[in-house]
Amino acid sequence: MTNLKIITKLGVQYRLILPGMLLTMCLLIIVITGCNKQLNIQPKGVVSGEQINTPDGAEKLVTAAYAQLGNDHYDQAFSLWAYGDVRADDAYKGGRDAADIQDFHFIETWYNTLTNFGEIDALWYNLYIGVSRTNAALNALESLDENSFPLKTQRIAEMRFLRGYWYFQLKILFKYVPYIDENAPRALYDTIGNRTYSNDELWQKIADDFTYAAENLSDKKSDIGRPDKAAAYAYLAKTKLYQAYKQDEKNNVTSIDQQDLNAVVAATAKVMSYTQYGLESDYANNFRLGVPDKESIWAVQFSTDDGTMFGRLNFSDVLSTPQGIGCCDFKKPSQNLVNAFKTDADGLPLFDTYNDQIVNTAKDNIDPRLDHTVAIPGRTWKYDPATIYEENWNRSPDIYGYYASLKENVQKDDYVQVGPFYGNAKHRVIIRYADVLLFRAEALIELGRQDEALPLINDIRERAAGSTELLVNAAGNPEGNYLVKPYVKGVNIDWTQSNARKALRFERRLEMAEEGSRFFDLVRWGIADQVLNEYAAVEKTRHSVLSDAHFTKNKNEYLPIPLNQIQFSKNLYKQNYGY
C-alpha cells in the first residue's frame, strides 16, 4: 500500500509515493530539518530595533505617521463629512436612497444609531492607527541623540502635533477614549480604559501635545505638509476652546471656564503674530485646486502624476462628486443651510426668520459665500462659466433635492477616475486663519469682551462681501444679488453679549459650512438638541427621508463606543451615556 502526498518545503513542492511507515519517518525528518533552517532566517516584513533606532529609520517612521493622514476611505473619512455635516443641519446624506450606506442614514436622523455599526468601528480603528504610528515614531526618536540626529526635537514636536490631531478627532466623536502615549508599556495596554482619564483630563492631554509642539516647532514650514508654530497654536486654541465648555456625564454644558477662554485668546494672538498667514482677499482661494493660499494654516496634501497609478487622491470626500461628473452625489447641502445665506435689506443675516421660507436664489439678497459652498442648478460649476451645474446631475432629486457641495470638489477636467469614483488632489484644509479669528471672537464674547470680537467678525464679513469676482456667468454677470454688510454697533445691531454670541454662531455656520465642524460646534455650545430638533421638524416636511429624525438629548451628542472595541477590551471600556 502506498500514500500520495504533496509536501512543501522552502517554497518547493515534492511529490512522494512511499510506503506508509517510511513516509511518516521522512516527513518527521523534513519537518525537523525544515524548522531548523527556518529558525535561522530573519522573518520577512519584520523590522528590528537596530533598523528603527537610527536617524534613517526614525525618519521613515515619521513619514509613515504623515502617510496615515491620507489612508482613510469615504465610509471612514477623516474629513468627518458624515459626522460633522450630515449629522448636523448642513447636509443630507445623499446617494441613491436611505439604504445607500444605511448606517449614515441612521446617523443623519439620530435614529437607530447602534453600537455595532461597522463604519463607526472602522473609523475608531483607523484613527488609532494614526495614534500608533506617532507613538512608534516617538519611541524611535527618543532613542536618538541630538548629535546623531539634529532634527530630533523638531520631529518629536511634529509627531506630538499629529498625535494631538488624532486624539482631538477621537475626542469630539466619542468623548471618552483610551489615551495611550509612547511611554505606555504594551503589556499594560489592556489595563488602560476609556475612563482612565476624566473628560477634562483628556482635553488637557491633547492640549499638552499641542503646547509642546508650539514651543518646539519652527516658525515656518520646512515642507508644505508639516505643521509649524502657527499650526500648533491654532490647534491649541481650538482644544482649549472645546475644553472651556465643561460637560457633565450626560453631556450637558454646565459652565464655561474663564481660564481656558483666556488660553484661547493667548494662543490665537500667537497665530496672528505670524505674518505669513491671514485672510485671503477672495474666499474662493481657500477651495481652488493649485491656488496657494495664505489662509491655510495646516492642510493634508494630495497629488496626481506622482509616479503612481492614480496619484495620492483625497478619498475622504470622493462620494460628494455629483452624477453629472462622476459618482456618487452624497453630502447634499440642506435647504436649511441654503436659506441661512439670505440677507436682509441691510445685508445682515436673518437670525430668527431665515428658515421661514425657501430663499429665492435668483432674486433675494444673498451672502456670496452661498455660491462658493453650494452648487445651484443653472449656475456655473466651480468658477468655470463654460460648465453649468444642471438638475440632471442629481442622482435622487426626489429624495435629496438639487444642491451639491462645492468646497471639496474641483473643475470638471481635474478629476481622476478610479473605478466608479472620481477623486481629486486638491489639498484638504484642516484649519485656516478664519477659523482662528472665529475661535478668538468666541472666547472674547464669552469673556464679556464682545467689543473686541466685533472687528474680527467684521473682517470675515467684509472679506465675504468682496468675494464675488469669480461668481459670474458666461456673460460676465453676477450669479446672484450679493449683499453683505458689517455689523455697526448701535446702528444696525445692539452689540450686547447675547447678540454678539448669536452673530458669532451664525457667522461661524456661514463661514465654515460643509467643512465638517457644524455638529461639533452645536455640541460644544450645548444647543445641539434644540437646534437639530427645530431643523428636523421643518426639514422632514421637505424631505420625507428624514421623517424619523429626532435628536435625543443626553445621548446623540456623541457616537457610541464601538461594541467591537468594548469586547476586545474584555469590557474594560465603558459605553457612553444613553447607549
XYZ file of N, CA and C in Angstrom, residues 92 105 108-109 332-336 358 396-403 535-536 538-549:
96
model
N -27.716 66.660 3.841
C -28.357 65.348 3.842
C -27.317 64.321 3.406
N -27.471 56.962 7.154
C -28.844 57.470 7.234
C -29.301 57.499 8.690
N -27.628 60.418 10.333
C -28.147 61.745 9.992
C -29.513 62.006 10.621
N -30.249 60.946 10.951
C -31.549 61.131 11.596
C -31.465 60.895 13.103
N -25.351 66.193 0.441
C -26.147 67.190 -0.266
C -26.499 68.345 0.676
N -26.120 69.564 0.346
C -26.451 70.695 1.224
C -27.950 70.778 1.498
N -28.288 71.047 2.741
C -29.697 71.090 3.146
C -30.341 72.410 2.727
N -31.670 72.373 2.612
C -32.392 73.605 2.319
C -32.223 74.603 3.458
N -32.165 74.081 4.672
C -31.961 74.929 5.840
C -30.666 75.723 5.714
N -38.421 79.348 1.763
C -37.286 78.949 0.947
C -36.744 80.162 0.189
N -30.715 61.487 -6.987
C -32.044 61.195 -6.444
C -32.694 62.493 -5.975
N -33.015 63.384 -6.921
C -33.536 64.694 -6.525
C -34.860 64.632 -5.781
N -35.659 63.590 -6.061
C -36.929 63.473 -5.356
C -36.739 63.134 -3.891
N -35.544 62.620 -3.540
C -35.256 62.256 -2.151
C -34.408 63.328 -1.470
N -33.357 63.772 -2.148
C -32.368 64.639 -1.506
C -32.238 66.030 -2.126
N -33.044 66.361 -3.103
C -33.009 67.705 -3.648
C -31.959 67.902 -4.726
N -31.721 69.184 -5.070
C -30.945 69.537 -6.259
C -29.631 70.250 -5.978
N -29.219 70.359 -4.732
C -27.970 71.052 -4.423
C -26.802 70.063 -4.345
N -34.642 72.011 13.381
C -34.304 71.741 11.981
C -35.108 70.565 11.444
N -35.133 69.468 12.204
C -35.810 68.253 11.743
C -37.313 68.475 11.580
N -38.950 70.974 10.535
C -39.271 71.613 9.259
C -38.751 70.778 8.087
N -37.538 70.280 8.220
C -36.899 69.611 7.082
C -37.597 68.315 6.693
N -38.193 67.624 7.646
C -38.896 66.384 7.305
C -40.159 66.665 6.487
N -40.665 67.905 6.514
C -41.800 68.260 5.659
C -41.336 68.527 4.232
N -40.046 68.751 4.056
C -39.468 68.983 2.735
C -38.919 67.708 2.117
N -38.444 66.808 2.970
C -37.825 65.567 2.507
C -38.278 64.427 3.424
N -39.130 63.567 2.908
C -39.717 62.501 3.725
C -38.683 61.508 4.224
N -37.500 61.480 3.590
C -36.458 60.564 4.031
C -36.027 60.873 5.463
N -36.337 62.077 5.939
C -35.981 62.477 7.295
C -37.144 62.335 8.273
N -38.171 61.588 7.893
C -39.389 61.510 8.709
C -39.142 60.963 10.105
N -38.124 60.135 10.279
C -37.827 59.552 11.599
C -36.831 60.384 12.402
N -36.403 61.508 11.862
C -35.342 62.280 12.510
C -35.788 62.831 13.866
